[in-house]
């Protein structure tokens, strides 16, 4: 029995197949703590998103603006015929209800200047902004012939102007709209959300003075809003001709929505960006007047997302996805050295090396929360490199193979950092790198006597 046990032990120590099987099994075992580290990174990333969302909600959410809109109430009269059993005759009943017509401007010009700043809570940071929005334009002469509305049915003393926005809470100034020579104060309108869906809020002016005289000719208007917001700033092109300009000190904008800025208008530098849009009525699929209800036109919005460059958690998550590659290649290098040098490496020592490699990711995420990703990557990589190189010296009996291990890890960590920074060429560079690694392993493995399998 003892002799049989010795033969098994000898086979495990000397057989190439057995040693490869043991290393492969240990690699699978090491995937367990690696998955725990990846879950930790994901959890910290979710925590950051929740904190940033809370910061943004207190400062001001994303801003979507639509206006100005002319709101005209009128009486809609209908006749209903019914049979009166008492008189045995058909009679008519006249029903009268108040409904609204909404008219959009012919010209709409929007100028916005966006100033961003960081807000911190504990170790988390969000970027918010304050924008000054100046809007001017003109309404055409209003024509009610489309719905055959007579003048006597129009409630002239109740005609108002509307502005719609997604972020009432973020408005920092008193909203006043100037129509020709009149200045009209604006107040919010309560609109119950019976369907629990996202909808735009409205602010409405006081009734127009001399409304009949005003809407029977072209009428100019203008207003300005100072708004606190975050994440994005967008506008709905309700003008027959809509022109918008945006300027900001934010250096990483993402132009979004149904319409992109005009060719040649985009200027992006490290000091900020400038962009302008021009949208014609023919470019979007809705008319300039609506009767009864004002539709939801958010799908036609355009503007800018003020995106935050890839966060440390996203970079750490991308780095951790290469964890199996780093561990697998490192254990493979140790196995090849073991096969060439005939030095025995115990499975426990393989496990210690694998755990040291996994510690790289916990060091990376914990340090990057308090410093830049580059500094965290350098510190974590240097710590693991030093640890594994010194440990390799003790188990490989010298500096020759230990320095080879350290050099291999240095190249591997440098290669992964380059891939993380790249986006468009990440797949290309990664494929070339893996091809070179495979070529090196194939060349190095020629020195092994595979007959002793």
PDB file of C-alpha atoms in Angstrom, residues 109-388:
ATOM      1  CA  UNK A 109     -33.795  81.183 -31.042  1.00  0.00           C
ATOM      2  CA  UNK A 110     -32.101  79.581 -28.047  1.00  0.00           C
ATOM      3  CA  UNK A 111     -28.738  80.592 -26.579  1.00  0.00           C
ATOM      4  CA  UNK A 112     -27.417  78.679 -23.585  1.00  0.00           C
ATOM      5  CA  UNK A 113     -24.206  79.022 -21.619  1.00  0.00           C
ATOM      6  CA  UNK A 114     -23.436  76.053 -19.371  1.00  0.00           C
ATOM      7  CA  UNK A 115     -21.006  76.301 -16.451  1.00  0.00           C
ATOM      8  CA  UNK A 116     -20.119  73.001 -14.788  1.00  0.00           C
ATOM      9  CA  UNK A 117     -18.647  72.317 -11.369  1.00  0.00           C
ATOM     10  CA  UNK A 118     -17.911  69.205  -9.272  1.00  0.00           C
ATOM     11  CA  UNK A 119     -19.862  68.254  -6.161  1.00  0.00           C
ATOM     12  CA  UNK A 120     -18.356  65.813  -3.658  1.00  0.00           C
ATOM     13  CA  UNK A 121     -19.883  63.573  -1.057  1.00  0.00           C
ATOM     14  CA  UNK A 122     -17.382  61.510   0.888  1.00  0.00           C
ATOM     15  CA  UNK A 123     -15.189  59.772  -1.742  1.00  0.00           C
ATOM     16  CA  UNK A 124     -17.740  60.169  -4.543  1.00  0.00           C
ATOM     17  CA  UNK A 125     -17.882  63.004  -7.052  1.00  0.00           C
ATOM     18  CA  UNK A 126     -20.547  64.224  -9.428  1.00  0.00           C
ATOM     19  CA  UNK A 127     -20.510  66.959 -12.062  1.00  0.00           C
ATOM     20  CA  UNK A 128     -23.440  69.392 -12.123  1.00  0.00           C
ATOM     21  CA  UNK A 129     -24.036  72.622 -14.002  1.00  0.00           C
ATOM     22  CA  UNK A 130     -25.786  75.967 -14.009  1.00  0.00           C
ATOM     23  CA  UNK A 131     -27.063  77.203 -17.370  1.00  0.00           C
ATOM     24  CA  UNK A 132     -28.244  80.615 -18.495  1.00  0.00           C
ATOM     25  CA  UNK A 133     -30.829  80.097 -21.245  1.00  0.00           C
ATOM     26  CA  UNK A 134     -31.913  83.069 -23.334  1.00  0.00           C
ATOM     27  CA  UNK A 135     -34.854  82.448 -25.658  1.00  0.00           C
ATOM     28  CA  UNK A 136     -36.457  84.782 -28.151  1.00  0.00           C
ATOM     29  CA  UNK A 137     -38.741  84.365 -31.144  1.00  0.00           C
ATOM     30  CA  UNK A 138     -41.978  85.431 -32.738  1.00  0.00           C
ATOM     31  CA  UNK A 139     -45.528  84.163 -33.089  1.00  0.00           C
ATOM     32  CA  UNK A 140     -47.318  84.540 -36.419  1.00  0.00           C
ATOM     33  CA  UNK A 141     -50.783  85.959 -36.815  1.00  0.00           C
ATOM     34  CA  UNK A 142     -53.072  83.319 -35.286  1.00  0.00           C
ATOM     35  CA  UNK A 143     -55.596  81.757 -37.649  1.00  0.00           C
ATOM     36  CA  UNK A 144     -58.546  79.841 -36.131  1.00  0.00           C
ATOM     37  CA  UNK A 145     -60.044  78.824 -39.458  1.00  0.00           C
ATOM     38  CA  UNK A 146     -58.670  75.287 -39.273  1.00  0.00           C
ATOM     39  CA  UNK A 147     -61.140  74.405 -36.529  1.00  0.00           C
ATOM     40  CA  UNK A 148     -63.800  76.921 -37.564  1.00  0.00           C
ATOM     41  CA  UNK A 149     -63.652  78.701 -34.226  1.00  0.00           C
ATOM     42  CA  UNK A 150     -65.638  81.913 -34.163  1.00  0.00           C
ATOM     43  CA  UNK A 151     -64.295  84.987 -32.383  1.00  0.00           C
ATOM     44  CA  UNK A 152     -67.189  85.145 -29.914  1.00  0.00           C
ATOM     45  CA  UNK A 153     -66.272  81.685 -28.605  1.00  0.00           C
ATOM     46  CA  UNK A 154     -62.653  82.638 -27.806  1.00  0.00           C
ATOM     47  CA  UNK A 155     -61.980  83.612 -24.190  1.00  0.00           C
ATOM     48  CA  UNK A 156     -59.776  86.589 -24.997  1.00  0.00           C
ATOM     49  CA  UNK A 157     -59.169  87.547 -21.379  1.00  0.00           C
ATOM     50  CA  UNK A 158     -57.734  84.115 -20.540  1.00  0.00           C
ATOM     51  CA  UNK A 159     -55.107  83.656 -23.271  1.00  0.00           C
ATOM     52  CA  UNK A 160     -51.697  82.823 -21.739  1.00  0.00           C
ATOM     53  CA  UNK A 161     -48.182  81.658 -22.620  1.00  0.00           C
ATOM     54  CA  UNK A 162     -46.684  78.310 -21.591  1.00  0.00           C
ATOM     55  CA  UNK A 163     -43.158  77.066 -21.021  1.00  0.00           C
ATOM     56  CA  UNK A 164     -42.591  73.360 -20.409  1.00  0.00           C
ATOM     57  CA  UNK A 165     -39.576  71.939 -18.604  1.00  0.00           C
ATOM     58  CA  UNK A 166     -38.510  68.722 -16.929  1.00  0.00           C
ATOM     59  CA  UNK A 167     -36.800  70.514 -14.042  1.00  0.00           C
ATOM     60  CA  UNK A 168     -38.871  73.103 -12.181  1.00  0.00           C
ATOM     61  CA  UNK A 169     -36.852  72.558  -9.027  1.00  0.00           C
ATOM     62  CA  UNK A 170     -33.652  73.714 -10.690  1.00  0.00           C
ATOM     63  CA  UNK A 171     -34.943  77.154 -11.842  1.00  0.00           C
ATOM     64  CA  UNK A 172     -32.973  79.846 -10.022  1.00  0.00           C
ATOM     65  CA  UNK A 173     -34.636  83.084 -11.166  1.00  0.00           C
ATOM     66  CA  UNK A 174     -38.106  84.567 -11.345  1.00  0.00           C
ATOM     67  CA  UNK A 175     -39.601  83.458 -14.635  1.00  0.00           C
ATOM     68  CA  UNK A 176     -40.869  86.428 -16.638  1.00  0.00           C
ATOM     69  CA  UNK A 177     -41.732  86.414 -20.334  1.00  0.00           C
ATOM     70  CA  UNK A 178     -41.767  89.595 -22.361  1.00  0.00           C
ATOM     71  CA  UNK A 179     -44.358  89.787 -25.137  1.00  0.00           C
ATOM     72  CA  UNK A 180     -43.863  92.918 -27.237  1.00  0.00           C
ATOM     73  CA  UNK A 181     -43.784  95.620 -24.527  1.00  0.00           C
ATOM     74  CA  UNK A 182     -45.585  93.644 -21.824  1.00  0.00           C
ATOM     75  CA  UNK A 183     -43.812  91.665 -19.114  1.00  0.00           C
ATOM     76  CA  UNK A 184     -45.825  88.690 -17.849  1.00  0.00           C
ATOM     77  CA  UNK A 185     -45.002  86.832 -14.641  1.00  0.00           C
ATOM     78  CA  UNK A 186     -45.111  83.041 -14.842  1.00  0.00           C
ATOM     79  CA  UNK A 187     -46.241  80.545 -12.233  1.00  0.00           C
ATOM     80  CA  UNK A 188     -46.273  76.727 -12.178  1.00  0.00           C
ATOM     81  CA  UNK A 189     -49.384  74.735 -13.041  1.00  0.00           C
ATOM     82  CA  UNK A 190     -50.353  71.674 -11.029  1.00  0.00           C
ATOM     83  CA  UNK A 191     -50.978  68.734 -13.325  1.00  0.00           C
ATOM     84  CA  UNK A 192     -51.829  65.408 -11.635  1.00  0.00           C
ATOM     85  CA  UNK A 193     -49.935  62.456 -13.015  1.00  0.00           C
ATOM     86  CA  UNK A 194     -52.616  59.790 -13.041  1.00  0.00           C
ATOM     87  CA  UNK A 195     -50.571  57.303 -15.066  1.00  0.00           C
ATOM     88  CA  UNK A 196     -47.347  57.643 -13.014  1.00  0.00           C
ATOM     89  CA  UNK A 197     -45.343  58.379 -16.157  1.00  0.00           C
ATOM     90  CA  UNK A 198     -42.558  60.861 -16.733  1.00  0.00           C
ATOM     91  CA  UNK A 199     -44.024  64.121 -18.012  1.00  0.00           C
ATOM     92  CA  UNK A 200     -42.976  67.723 -18.500  1.00  0.00           C
ATOM     93  CA  UNK A 201     -43.997  70.352 -15.976  1.00  0.00           C
ATOM     94  CA  UNK A 202     -45.528  73.643 -17.127  1.00  0.00           C
ATOM     95  CA  UNK A 203     -45.227  77.242 -16.034  1.00  0.00           C
ATOM     96  CA  UNK A 204     -47.922  79.602 -17.295  1.00  0.00           C
ATOM     97  CA  UNK A 205     -48.033  83.366 -17.652  1.00  0.00           C
ATOM     98  CA  UNK A 206     -50.718  85.687 -16.394  1.00  0.00           C
ATOM     99  CA  UNK A 207     -53.389  86.467 -19.029  1.00  0.00           C
ATOM    100  CA  UNK A 208     -52.237  88.554 -21.967  1.00  0.00           C
ATOM    101  CA  UNK A 209     -53.150  92.219 -22.049  1.00  0.00           C
ATOM    102  CA  UNK A 210     -54.949  93.277 -25.230  1.00  0.00           C
ATOM    103  CA  UNK A 211     -54.777  89.676 -26.411  1.00  0.00           C
ATOM    104  CA  UNK A 212     -57.005  90.199 -29.441  1.00  0.00           C
ATOM    105  CA  UNK A 213     -54.834  92.979 -30.817  1.00  0.00           C
ATOM    106  CA  UNK A 214     -51.654  91.027 -30.120  1.00  0.00           C
ATOM    107  CA  UNK A 215     -52.473  87.709 -31.807  1.00  0.00           C
ATOM    108  CA  UNK A 216     -53.821  89.355 -34.935  1.00  0.00           C
ATOM    109  CA  UNK A 217     -50.282  90.283 -35.988  1.00  0.00           C
ATOM    110  CA  UNK A 218     -46.729  88.930 -35.744  1.00  0.00           C
ATOM    111  CA  UNK A 219     -45.637  89.149 -32.109  1.00  0.00           C
ATOM    112  CA  UNK A 220     -42.144  88.989 -30.611  1.00  0.00           C
ATOM    113  CA  UNK A 221     -41.345  87.387 -27.280  1.00  0.00           C
ATOM    114  CA  UNK A 222     -38.307  86.631 -25.157  1.00  0.00           C
ATOM    115  CA  UNK A 223     -37.454  85.166 -21.768  1.00  0.00           C
ATOM    116  CA  UNK A 224     -34.441  83.908 -19.866  1.00  0.00           C
ATOM    117  CA  UNK A 225     -34.017  81.160 -17.304  1.00  0.00           C
ATOM    118  CA  UNK A 226     -31.158  80.283 -14.974  1.00  0.00           C
ATOM    119  CA  UNK A 227     -31.369  76.589 -14.198  1.00  0.00           C
ATOM    120  CA  UNK A 228     -29.377  74.148 -12.075  1.00  0.00           C
ATOM    121  CA  UNK A 229     -29.108  70.766 -13.779  1.00  0.00           C
ATOM    122  CA  UNK A 230     -27.043  67.660 -14.288  1.00  0.00           C
ATOM    123  CA  UNK A 231     -26.279  65.022 -16.909  1.00  0.00           C
ATOM    124  CA  UNK A 232     -27.943  66.635 -19.928  1.00  0.00           C
ATOM    125  CA  UNK A 233     -29.447  69.790 -21.432  1.00  0.00           C
ATOM    126  CA  UNK A 234     -31.945  69.413 -24.289  1.00  0.00           C
ATOM    127  CA  UNK A 235     -34.510  71.469 -26.195  1.00  0.00           C
ATOM    128  CA  UNK A 236     -37.646  70.629 -28.182  1.00  0.00           C
ATOM    129  CA  UNK A 237     -37.652  72.354 -31.604  1.00  0.00           C
ATOM    130  CA  UNK A 238     -41.194  73.744 -31.591  1.00  0.00           C
ATOM    131  CA  UNK A 239     -40.335  76.699 -33.837  1.00  0.00           C
ATOM    132  CA  UNK A 240     -41.011  76.568 -37.552  1.00  0.00           C
ATOM    133  CA  UNK A 241     -37.371  77.641 -37.670  1.00  0.00           C
ATOM    134  CA  UNK A 242     -35.440  76.663 -34.551  1.00  0.00           C
ATOM    135  CA  UNK A 243     -31.875  77.864 -34.000  1.00  0.00           C
ATOM    136  CA  UNK A 244     -29.951  76.848 -30.877  1.00  0.00           C
ATOM    137  CA  UNK A 245     -26.452  77.572 -29.626  1.00  0.00           C
ATOM    138  CA  UNK A 246     -24.714  76.014 -26.647  1.00  0.00           C
ATOM    139  CA  UNK A 247     -21.406  76.920 -25.012  1.00  0.00           C
ATOM    140  CA  UNK A 248     -19.812  75.233 -21.997  1.00  0.00           C
ATOM    141  CA  UNK A 249     -16.572  74.747 -20.103  1.00  0.00           C
ATOM    142  CA  UNK A 250     -17.169  70.963 -20.143  1.00  0.00           C
ATOM    143  CA  UNK A 251     -14.619  69.133 -22.288  1.00  0.00           C
ATOM    144  CA  UNK A 252     -16.389  65.807 -22.899  1.00  0.00           C
ATOM    145  CA  UNK A 253     -19.854  66.428 -24.386  1.00  0.00           C
ATOM    146  CA  UNK A 254     -21.967  63.787 -26.095  1.00  0.00           C
ATOM    147  CA  UNK A 255     -24.388  65.303 -28.597  1.00  0.00           C
ATOM    148  CA  UNK A 256     -27.647  63.426 -28.350  1.00  0.00           C
ATOM    149  CA  UNK A 257     -31.237  63.459 -29.502  1.00  0.00           C
ATOM    150  CA  UNK A 258     -32.987  63.452 -32.859  1.00  0.00           C
ATOM    151  CA  UNK A 259     -30.808  66.219 -34.325  1.00  0.00           C
ATOM    152  CA  UNK A 260     -27.038  66.656 -34.286  1.00  0.00           C
ATOM    153  CA  UNK A 261     -25.211  70.009 -34.407  1.00  0.00           C
ATOM    154  CA  UNK A 262     -24.629  71.573 -37.809  1.00  0.00           C
ATOM    155  CA  UNK A 263     -21.508  70.529 -39.664  1.00  0.00           C
ATOM    156  CA  UNK A 264     -18.593  72.767 -38.780  1.00  0.00           C
ATOM    157  CA  UNK A 265     -20.280  74.243 -35.702  1.00  0.00           C
ATOM    158  CA  UNK A 266     -18.759  71.865 -33.178  1.00  0.00           C
ATOM    159  CA  UNK A 267     -15.653  73.076 -31.356  1.00  0.00           C
ATOM    160  CA  UNK A 268     -14.377  70.791 -28.596  1.00  0.00           C
ATOM    161  CA  UNK A 269     -11.198  71.430 -26.620  1.00  0.00           C
ATOM    162  CA  UNK A 270      -9.847  70.900 -23.128  1.00  0.00           C
ATOM    163  CA  UNK A 271     -11.386  74.277 -22.205  1.00  0.00           C
ATOM    164  CA  UNK A 272     -14.926  73.318 -23.243  1.00  0.00           C
ATOM    165  CA  UNK A 273     -17.144  73.118 -26.295  1.00  0.00           C
ATOM    166  CA  UNK A 274     -19.378  75.132 -28.596  1.00  0.00           C
ATOM    167  CA  UNK A 275     -22.133  73.835 -30.873  1.00  0.00           C
ATOM    168  CA  UNK A 276     -25.152  75.092 -32.784  1.00  0.00           C
ATOM    169  CA  UNK A 277     -28.266  73.462 -34.244  1.00  0.00           C
ATOM    170  CA  UNK A 278     -30.746  74.456 -36.924  1.00  0.00           C
ATOM    171  CA  UNK A 279     -34.047  72.565 -37.179  1.00  0.00           C
ATOM    172  CA  UNK A 280     -36.784  73.349 -39.699  1.00  0.00           C
ATOM    173  CA  UNK A 281     -40.428  72.331 -39.493  1.00  0.00           C
ATOM    174  CA  UNK A 282     -39.912  69.997 -42.441  1.00  0.00           C
ATOM    175  CA  UNK A 283     -37.276  68.147 -40.390  1.00  0.00           C
ATOM    176  CA  UNK A 284     -39.651  67.000 -37.657  1.00  0.00           C
ATOM    177  CA  UNK A 285     -43.013  65.290 -37.875  1.00  0.00           C
ATOM    178  CA  UNK A 286     -45.483  67.565 -36.096  1.00  0.00           C
ATOM    179  CA  UNK A 287     -47.444  70.684 -36.984  1.00  0.00           C
ATOM    180  CA  UNK A 288     -47.395  74.167 -35.466  1.00  0.00           C
ATOM    181  CA  UNK A 289     -50.804  74.087 -33.774  1.00  0.00           C
ATOM    182  CA  UNK A 290     -52.761  71.592 -31.695  1.00  0.00           C
ATOM    183  CA  UNK A 291     -56.358  71.596 -30.486  1.00  0.00           C
ATOM    184  CA  UNK A 292     -57.602  69.858 -27.375  1.00  0.00           C
ATOM    185  CA  UNK A 293     -54.384  68.422 -25.945  1.00  0.00           C
ATOM    186  CA  UNK A 294     -50.722  69.340 -26.129  1.00  0.00           C
ATOM    187  CA  UNK A 295     -48.835  66.179 -27.221  1.00  0.00           C
ATOM    188  CA  UNK A 296     -45.666  64.758 -25.696  1.00  0.00           C
ATOM    189  CA  UNK A 297     -42.895  65.856 -28.071  1.00  0.00           C
ATOM    190  CA  UNK A 298     -39.874  64.749 -26.058  1.00  0.00           C
ATOM    191  CA  UNK A 299     -38.829  62.252 -28.712  1.00  0.00           C
ATOM    192  CA  UNK A 300     -37.926  65.213 -30.976  1.00  0.00           C
ATOM    193  CA  UNK A 301     -35.592  66.805 -28.411  1.00  0.00           C
ATOM    194  CA  UNK A 302     -31.935  67.504 -29.143  1.00  0.00           C
ATOM    195  CA  UNK A 303     -29.007  68.666 -27.045  1.00  0.00           C
ATOM    196  CA  UNK A 304     -25.984  67.494 -25.115  1.00  0.00           C
ATOM    197  CA  UNK A 305     -25.167  64.907 -22.495  1.00  0.00           C
ATOM    198  CA  UNK A 306     -22.414  66.158 -20.211  1.00  0.00           C
ATOM    199  CA  UNK A 307     -20.847  62.742 -19.814  1.00  0.00           C
ATOM    200  CA  UNK A 308     -18.296  61.973 -17.132  1.00  0.00           C
ATOM    201  CA  UNK A 309     -15.160  60.256 -18.504  1.00  0.00           C
ATOM    202  CA  UNK A 310     -14.846  56.557 -17.681  1.00  0.00           C
ATOM    203  CA  UNK A 311     -14.881  56.235 -13.880  1.00  0.00           C
ATOM    204  CA  UNK A 312     -12.307  54.410 -11.792  1.00  0.00           C
ATOM    205  CA  UNK A 313     -14.842  51.654 -11.119  1.00  0.00           C
ATOM    206  CA  UNK A 314     -15.460  51.116 -14.816  1.00  0.00           C
ATOM    207  CA  UNK A 315     -11.706  50.923 -15.449  1.00  0.00           C
ATOM    208  CA  UNK A 316     -11.231  48.542 -12.503  1.00  0.00           C
ATOM    209  CA  UNK A 317     -14.067  46.375 -13.820  1.00  0.00           C
ATOM    210  CA  UNK A 318     -12.452  46.256 -17.269  1.00  0.00           C
ATOM    211  CA  UNK A 319      -9.105  45.356 -15.665  1.00  0.00           C
ATOM    212  CA  UNK A 320     -10.689  42.560 -13.619  1.00  0.00           C
ATOM    213  CA  UNK A 321     -12.081  40.982 -16.791  1.00  0.00           C
ATOM    214  CA  UNK A 322      -8.489  40.232 -17.742  1.00  0.00           C
ATOM    215  CA  UNK A 323      -7.919  38.568 -14.358  1.00  0.00           C
ATOM    216  CA  UNK A 324      -8.264  35.030 -15.714  1.00  0.00           C
ATOM    217  CA  UNK A 325      -5.719  35.899 -18.423  1.00  0.00           C
ATOM    218  CA  UNK A 326      -3.187  37.275 -15.909  1.00  0.00           C
ATOM    219  CA  UNK A 327      -3.570  34.370 -13.500  1.00  0.00           C
ATOM    220  CA  UNK A 328      -3.573  31.752 -16.231  1.00  0.00           C
ATOM    221  CA  UNK A 329      -0.482  33.103 -18.007  1.00  0.00           C
ATOM    222  CA  UNK A 330       1.426  33.581 -14.747  1.00  0.00           C
ATOM    223  CA  UNK A 331       0.712  30.038 -13.595  1.00  0.00           C
ATOM    224  CA  UNK A 332       1.647  28.811 -17.069  1.00  0.00           C
ATOM    225  CA  UNK A 333       5.015  30.599 -16.858  1.00  0.00           C
ATOM    226  CA  UNK A 334       5.666  28.979 -13.477  1.00  0.00           C
ATOM    227  CA  UNK A 335       4.676  25.584 -14.901  1.00  0.00           C
ATOM    228  CA  UNK A 336       7.009  25.980 -17.894  1.00  0.00           C
ATOM    229  CA  UNK A 337       9.869  27.019 -15.620  1.00  0.00           C
ATOM    230  CA  UNK A 338       9.132  24.026 -13.421  1.00  0.00           C
ATOM    231  CA  UNK A 339       9.185  21.673 -16.404  1.00  0.00           C
ATOM    232  CA  UNK A 340      12.418  23.136 -17.813  1.00  0.00           C
ATOM    233  CA  UNK A 341      14.346  23.524 -14.556  1.00  0.00           C
ATOM    234  CA  UNK A 342      13.023  20.357 -12.851  1.00  0.00           C
ATOM    235  CA  UNK A 343      12.329  22.451  -9.745  1.00  0.00           C
ATOM    236  CA  UNK A 344       9.295  21.191  -7.866  1.00  0.00           C
ATOM    237  CA  UNK A 345       6.602  23.776  -7.061  1.00  0.00           C
ATOM    238  CA  UNK A 346       3.990  22.688  -4.543  1.00  0.00           C
ATOM    239  CA  UNK A 347       0.283  23.245  -5.360  1.00  0.00           C
ATOM    240  CA  UNK A 348       0.038  25.410  -2.232  1.00  0.00           C
ATOM    241  CA  UNK A 349       2.683  27.716  -3.698  1.00  0.00           C
ATOM    242  CA  UNK A 350       0.657  28.004  -6.900  1.00  0.00           C
ATOM    243  CA  UNK A 351      -2.357  29.002  -4.817  1.00  0.00           C
ATOM    244  CA  UNK A 352      -0.342  31.676  -2.967  1.00  0.00           C
ATOM    245  CA  UNK A 353       0.830  33.120  -6.293  1.00  0.00           C
ATOM    246  CA  UNK A 354      -2.740  33.170  -7.616  1.00  0.00           C
ATOM    247  CA  UNK A 355      -4.071  34.891  -4.491  1.00  0.00           C
ATOM    248  CA  UNK A 356      -1.324  37.516  -4.747  1.00  0.00           C
ATOM    249  CA  UNK A 357      -2.443  38.221  -8.309  1.00  0.00           C
ATOM    250  CA  UNK A 358      -6.057  38.567  -7.148  1.00  0.00           C
ATOM    251  CA  UNK A 359      -4.966  41.026  -4.441  1.00  0.00           C
ATOM    252  CA  UNK A 360      -3.918  43.345  -7.264  1.00  0.00           C
ATOM    253  CA  UNK A 361      -7.577  44.128  -7.989  1.00  0.00           C
ATOM    254  CA  UNK A 362      -8.545  44.815  -4.372  1.00  0.00           C
ATOM    255  CA  UNK A 363      -5.548  47.143  -4.063  1.00  0.00           C
ATOM    256  CA  UNK A 364      -6.471  48.797  -7.363  1.00  0.00           C
ATOM    257  CA  UNK A 365     -10.082  49.588  -6.440  1.00  0.00           C
ATOM    258  CA  UNK A 366      -9.340  50.655  -2.851  1.00  0.00           C
ATOM    259  CA  UNK A 367      -6.494  53.002  -3.825  1.00  0.00           C
ATOM    260  CA  UNK A 368      -8.313  54.420  -6.873  1.00  0.00           C
ATOM    261  CA  UNK A 369     -11.167  55.561  -4.597  1.00  0.00           C
ATOM    262  CA  UNK A 370      -8.726  58.028  -3.006  1.00  0.00           C
ATOM    263  CA  UNK A 371      -6.397  58.765  -5.920  1.00  0.00           C
ATOM    264  CA  UNK A 372      -6.210  58.671  -9.703  1.00  0.00           C
ATOM    265  CA  UNK A 373      -6.541  55.372 -11.555  1.00  0.00           C
ATOM    266  CA  UNK A 374      -3.006  55.648 -12.958  1.00  0.00           C
ATOM    267  CA  UNK A 375      -1.424  56.068  -9.512  1.00  0.00           C
ATOM    268  CA  UNK A 376      -3.541  53.252  -8.103  1.00  0.00           C
ATOM    269  CA  UNK A 377      -2.595  50.969 -11.004  1.00  0.00           C
ATOM    270  CA  UNK A 378       1.132  51.699 -10.581  1.00  0.00           C
ATOM    271  CA  UNK A 379       1.061  51.159  -6.805  1.00  0.00           C
ATOM    272  CA  UNK A 380      -0.996  47.953  -7.012  1.00  0.00           C
ATOM    273  CA  UNK A 381       1.086  46.519  -9.862  1.00  0.00           C
ATOM    274  CA  UNK A 382       4.396  47.425  -8.187  1.00  0.00           C
ATOM    275  CA  UNK A 383       3.288  45.844  -4.900  1.00  0.00           C
ATOM    276  CA  UNK A 384       2.202  42.575  -6.528  1.00  0.00           C
ATOM    277  CA  UNK A 385       5.292  42.481  -8.757  1.00  0.00           C
ATOM    278  CA  UNK A 386       7.617  42.925  -5.778  1.00  0.00           C
ATOM    279  CA  UNK A 387       5.757  40.312  -3.730  1.00  0.00           C
ATOM    280  CA  UNK A 388       5.691  37.640  -6.448  1.00  0.00           C
TER     281      UNK A 388
END
